[in-house]
PDB file of C-alpha atoms in Angstrom:
ATOM      1  CA  MET A   1      13.401 -31.700  -5.542  1.00  0.00           C
ATOM      2  CA  ALA A   2      10.029 -33.136  -6.836  1.00  0.00           C
ATOM      3  CA  THR A   3       8.087 -32.257  -9.949  1.00  0.00           C
ATOM      4  CA  ILE A   4       4.402 -31.875  -9.270  1.00  0.00           C
ATOM      5  CA  ARG A   5       1.992 -31.830 -12.240  1.00  0.00           C
ATOM      6  CA  ILE A   6      -1.520 -30.700 -11.413  1.00  0.00           C
ATOM      7  CA  THR A   7      -4.158 -31.268 -14.067  1.00  0.00           C
ATOM      8  CA  SER A   8      -7.686 -30.203 -13.752  1.00  0.00           C
ATOM      9  CA  TYR A   9     -10.326 -31.636 -16.014  1.00  0.00           C
ATOM     10  CA  GLY A  10     -13.921 -32.418 -16.495  1.00  0.00           C
ATOM     11  CA  THR A  11     -15.238 -35.987 -16.375  1.00  0.00           C
ATOM     12  CA  GLY A  12     -18.067 -35.051 -18.686  1.00  0.00           C
ATOM     13  CA  HIS A  13     -15.672 -34.712 -21.539  1.00  0.00           C
ATOM     14  CA  HIS A  14     -14.867 -38.465 -21.278  1.00  0.00           C
ATOM     15  CA  ASP A  15     -11.061 -38.062 -21.740  1.00  0.00           C
ATOM     16  CA  ASP A  16      -9.672 -38.221 -18.308  1.00  0.00           C
ATOM     17  CA  PRO A  17      -5.794 -37.902 -17.890  1.00  0.00           C
ATOM     18  CA  THR A  18      -3.856 -40.878 -17.122  1.00  0.00           C
ATOM     19  CA  ALA A  19      -0.778 -41.369 -14.811  1.00  0.00           C
ATOM     20  CA  PRO A  20       0.459 -44.144 -12.570  1.00  0.00           C
ATOM     21  CA  ASP A  21      -0.790 -43.645  -8.970  1.00  0.00           C
ATOM     22  CA  PRO A  22      -2.075 -40.077  -9.238  1.00  0.00           C
ATOM     23  CA  VAL A  23      -3.284 -38.093  -6.260  1.00  0.00           C
ATOM     24  CA  VAL A  24      -7.075 -37.694  -7.251  1.00  0.00           C
ATOM     25  CA  VAL A  25      -9.168 -34.915  -5.953  1.00  0.00           C
ATOM     26  CA  ASP A  26     -12.852 -35.050  -6.648  1.00  0.00           C
ATOM     27  CA  THR A  27     -14.559 -31.534  -6.505  1.00  0.00           C
ATOM     28  CA  THR A  28     -17.975 -32.527  -7.640  1.00  0.00           C
ATOM     29  CA  SER A  29     -19.370 -32.050  -4.147  1.00  0.00           C
ATOM     30  CA  LEU A  30     -18.472 -28.286  -4.243  1.00  0.00           C
ATOM     31  CA  HIS A  31     -20.763 -25.496  -5.329  1.00  0.00           C
ATOM     32  CA  ASN A  32     -20.903 -25.263  -9.061  1.00  0.00           C
ATOM     33  CA  PRO A  33     -21.740 -21.865 -10.771  1.00  0.00           C
ATOM     34  CA  PRO A  34     -23.639 -23.380 -13.685  1.00  0.00           C
ATOM     35  CA  ASP A  35     -25.969 -25.209 -11.277  1.00  0.00           C
ATOM     36  CA  ASP A  36     -26.842 -22.148  -9.245  1.00  0.00           C
ATOM     37  CA  PRO A  37     -29.434 -19.668 -10.585  1.00  0.00           C
ATOM     38  CA  ALA A  38     -28.217 -17.053  -8.161  1.00  0.00           C
ATOM     39  CA  VAL A  39     -24.785 -16.692  -9.666  1.00  0.00           C
ATOM     40  CA  ARG A  40     -25.221 -18.558 -13.158  1.00  0.00           C
ATOM     41  CA  SER A  41     -25.316 -15.231 -15.174  1.00  0.00           C
ATOM     42  CA  THR A  42     -22.301 -13.594 -13.474  1.00  0.00           C
ATOM     43  CA  LEU A  43     -19.926 -16.558 -12.793  1.00  0.00           C
ATOM     44  CA  THR A  44     -20.493 -19.139 -15.545  1.00  0.00           C
ATOM     45  CA  GLN A  45     -18.639 -17.208 -18.219  1.00  0.00           C
ATOM     46  CA  LEU A  46     -15.711 -16.787 -15.991  1.00  0.00           C
ATOM     47  CA  THR A  47     -13.368 -19.836 -14.944  1.00  0.00           C
ATOM     48  CA  GLY A  48     -11.945 -21.031 -11.656  1.00  0.00           C
ATOM     49  CA  ARG A  49      -9.010 -18.789 -12.337  1.00  0.00           C
ATOM     50  CA  HIS A  50     -11.222 -15.785 -11.414  1.00  0.00           C
ATOM     51  CA  PRO A  51     -11.097 -14.732  -7.713  1.00  0.00           C
ATOM     52  CA  ASP A  52     -14.903 -14.513  -7.572  1.00  0.00           C
ATOM     53  CA  VAL A  53     -15.403 -18.132  -8.840  1.00  0.00           C
ATOM     54  CA  ALA A  54     -12.646 -19.348  -6.454  1.00  0.00           C
ATOM     55  CA  ALA A  55     -14.350 -17.588  -3.505  1.00  0.00           C
ATOM     56  CA  TYR A  56     -17.720 -19.141  -4.559  1.00  0.00           C
ATOM     57  CA  VAL A  57     -16.162 -22.642  -4.670  1.00  0.00           C
ATOM     58  CA  LEU A  58     -14.321 -22.213  -1.378  1.00  0.00           C
ATOM     59  CA  ALA A  59     -17.544 -21.110   0.297  1.00  0.00           C
ATOM     60  CA  THR A  60     -18.833 -24.712   0.031  1.00  0.00           C
ATOM     61  CA  PRO A  61     -18.699 -26.456   3.428  1.00  0.00           C
ATOM     62  CA  GLY A  62     -15.732 -28.874   3.276  1.00  0.00           C
ATOM     63  CA  ALA A  63     -13.852 -27.140   0.506  1.00  0.00           C
ATOM     64  CA  HIS A  64     -11.013 -26.059   2.635  1.00  0.00           C
ATOM     65  CA  GLN A  65     -10.627 -29.525   4.211  1.00  0.00           C
ATOM     66  CA  LEU A  66     -10.638 -31.018   0.669  1.00  0.00           C
ATOM     67  CA  LEU A  67      -7.747 -28.645  -0.315  1.00  0.00           C
ATOM     68  CA  ASP A  68      -5.916 -29.261   2.926  1.00  0.00           C
ATOM     69  CA  THR A  69      -6.170 -33.131   2.428  1.00  0.00           C
ATOM     70  CA  ALA A  70      -4.793 -32.743  -1.142  1.00  0.00           C
ATOM     71  CA  ARG A  71      -1.826 -30.612   0.100  1.00  0.00           C
ATOM     72  CA  ARG A  72      -1.100 -33.015   2.876  1.00  0.00           C
ATOM     73  CA  THR A  73      -1.123 -35.994   0.520  1.00  0.00           C
ATOM     74  CA  VAL A  74       1.238 -34.291  -1.978  1.00  0.00           C
ATOM     75  CA  GLU A  75       3.597 -33.281   0.970  1.00  0.00           C
ATOM     76  CA  GLN A  76       3.587 -36.903   2.279  1.00  0.00           C
ATOM     77  CA  ARG A  77       4.667 -38.231  -1.055  1.00  0.00           C
ATOM     78  CA  ILE A  78       7.449 -35.711  -1.178  1.00  0.00           C
ATOM     79  CA  THR A  79       8.521 -36.768   2.215  1.00  0.00           C
ATOM     80  CA  ASP A  80       8.384 -40.424   1.136  1.00  0.00           C
ATOM     81  CA  GLY A  81      10.850 -39.541  -1.598  1.00  0.00           C
ATOM     82  CA  GLN A  82       8.532 -39.569  -4.729  1.00  0.00           C
ATOM     83  CA  GLN A  83      10.214 -37.524  -7.367  1.00  0.00           C
ATOM     84  CA  HIS A  84       7.322 -37.067  -9.791  1.00  0.00           C
ATOM     85  CA  ILE A  85       3.738 -36.526  -8.420  1.00  0.00           C
ATOM     86  CA  ASP A  86       0.689 -36.266 -10.634  1.00  0.00           C
ATOM     87  CA  VAL A  87      -2.400 -34.682  -9.127  1.00  0.00           C
ATOM     88  CA  HIS A  88      -5.745 -35.058 -11.007  1.00  0.00           C
ATOM     89  CA  ILE A  89      -8.406 -32.599  -9.844  1.00  0.00           C
ATOM     90  CA  HIS A  90     -11.831 -33.202 -11.567  1.00  0.00           C
ATOM     91  CA  CYS A  91     -15.364 -31.874 -11.681  1.00  0.00           C
ATOM     92  CA  TYR A  92     -18.004 -32.385 -14.256  1.00  0.00           C
ATOM     93  CA  GLY A  93     -17.057 -29.594 -16.777  1.00  0.00           C
ATOM     94  CA  GLY A  94     -13.485 -28.690 -16.027  1.00  0.00           C
ATOM     95  CA  ARG A  95     -13.990 -24.875 -16.006  1.00  0.00           C
ATOM     96  CA  HIS A  96     -14.919 -23.869 -12.451  1.00  0.00           C
ATOM     97  CA  ARG A  97     -14.469 -26.127  -9.479  1.00  0.00           C
ATOM     98  CA  SER A  98     -11.489 -28.207 -10.604  1.00  0.00           C
ATOM     99  CA  VAL A  99      -9.744 -25.145 -11.894  1.00  0.00           C
ATOM    100  CA  ALA A 100     -10.211 -23.180  -8.685  1.00  0.00           C
ATOM    101  CA  ILE A 101      -8.995 -25.918  -6.522  1.00  0.00           C
ATOM    102  CA  ALA A 102      -6.066 -26.674  -8.819  1.00  0.00           C
ATOM    103  CA  GLU A 103      -5.011 -23.041  -8.740  1.00  0.00           C
ATOM    104  CA  LEU A 104      -5.346 -22.872  -4.910  1.00  0.00           C
ATOM    105  CA  LEU A 105      -3.363 -26.096  -4.511  1.00  0.00           C
ATOM    106  CA  ALA A 106      -0.598 -24.788  -6.743  1.00  0.00           C
ATOM    107  CA  ALA A 107      -0.510 -21.601  -4.643  1.00  0.00           C
ATOM    108  CA  ASP A 108      -0.427 -23.585  -1.401  1.00  0.00           C
ATOM    109  CA  LEU A 109       2.474 -25.829  -2.636  1.00  0.00           C
ATOM    110  CA  SER A 110       4.470 -22.975  -4.043  1.00  0.00           C
ATOM    111  CA  VAL A 111       6.102 -22.524  -0.692  1.00  0.00           C
ATOM    112  CA  LEU A 112       7.968 -25.837  -1.263  1.00  0.00           C
ATOM    113  CA  ASP A 113      11.136 -25.879  -3.235  1.00  0.00           C
ATOM    114  CA  ASP A 114       9.596 -28.012  -5.963  1.00  0.00           C
ATOM    115  CA  TYR A 115       8.657 -27.613  -9.613  1.00  0.00           C
ATOM    116  CA  ILE A 116       4.884 -27.236  -9.961  1.00  0.00           C
ATOM    117  CA  HIS A 117       3.244 -27.268 -13.378  1.00  0.00           C
ATOM    118  CA  THR A 118      -0.505 -26.759 -13.632  1.00  0.00           C
ATOM    119  CA  HIS A 119      -2.531 -27.624 -16.704  1.00  0.00           C
ATOM    120  CA  HIS A 120      -6.280 -26.951 -17.080  1.00  0.00           C
ATOM    121  CA  ARG A 121      -7.438 -29.502 -19.675  1.00  0.00           C
ATOM    122  CA  HIS A 122     -10.939 -28.337 -20.298  1.00  0.00           C
ATOM    123  CA  ILE A 123     -10.787 -24.689 -19.278  1.00  0.00           C
ATOM    124  CA  ASN A 124     -11.556 -23.477 -22.763  1.00  0.00           C
ATOM    125  CA  HIS A 125     -14.218 -26.096 -23.664  1.00  0.00           C
ATOM    126  CA  PRO A 126     -17.828 -25.121 -23.890  1.00  0.00           C
ATOM    127  CA  ILE A 127     -19.915 -25.293 -20.716  1.00  0.00           C
ATOM    128  CA  LEU A 128     -21.521 -28.704 -20.557  1.00  0.00           C
ATOM    129  CA  PRO A 129     -25.166 -29.036 -19.944  1.00  0.00           C
ATOM    130  CA  THR A 130     -26.235 -29.167 -16.236  1.00  0.00           C
ATOM    131  CA  ARG A 131     -26.742 -32.671 -15.038  1.00  0.00           C
ATOM    132  CA  THR A 132     -29.926 -33.649 -13.239  1.00  0.00           C
ATOM    133  CA  PRO A 133     -29.644 -35.000  -9.779  1.00  0.00           C
ATOM    134  CA  ALA A 134     -30.503 -38.367 -11.022  1.00  0.00           C
ATOM    135  CA  ALA A 135     -27.600 -38.419 -13.392  1.00  0.00           C
ATOM    136  CA  ARG A 136     -24.992 -37.759 -10.613  1.00  0.00           C
TER     137      ARG A 136
END
């Protein structure tokens, strides 16, 4: 039985988690509520744990493939006999995209007979200012 620790975080807080050889999932290419004027007022104050935010993030082209790749990578490490697996899922602020994907990945992996712990490092931090495209 493996232990899987899934940590969501925002790189904009400059205190990324550390672990030897983590599975890293970059969600910065996915739709971000604070950057979208059409949903900013309704979704920004929610987090990636909310179904509306998760649906918004998953509506990004490529989101399901990103999630599937992360799941397959974790499953392969289990098959290879790894007993402790760290999964680091990041976006910029750590409240929406990374949290949604972390929750969805944990749900996908829950069918395995393994212990899964999910930690959202920046979910309660203030929303960071939107980055300009030049800063990305």
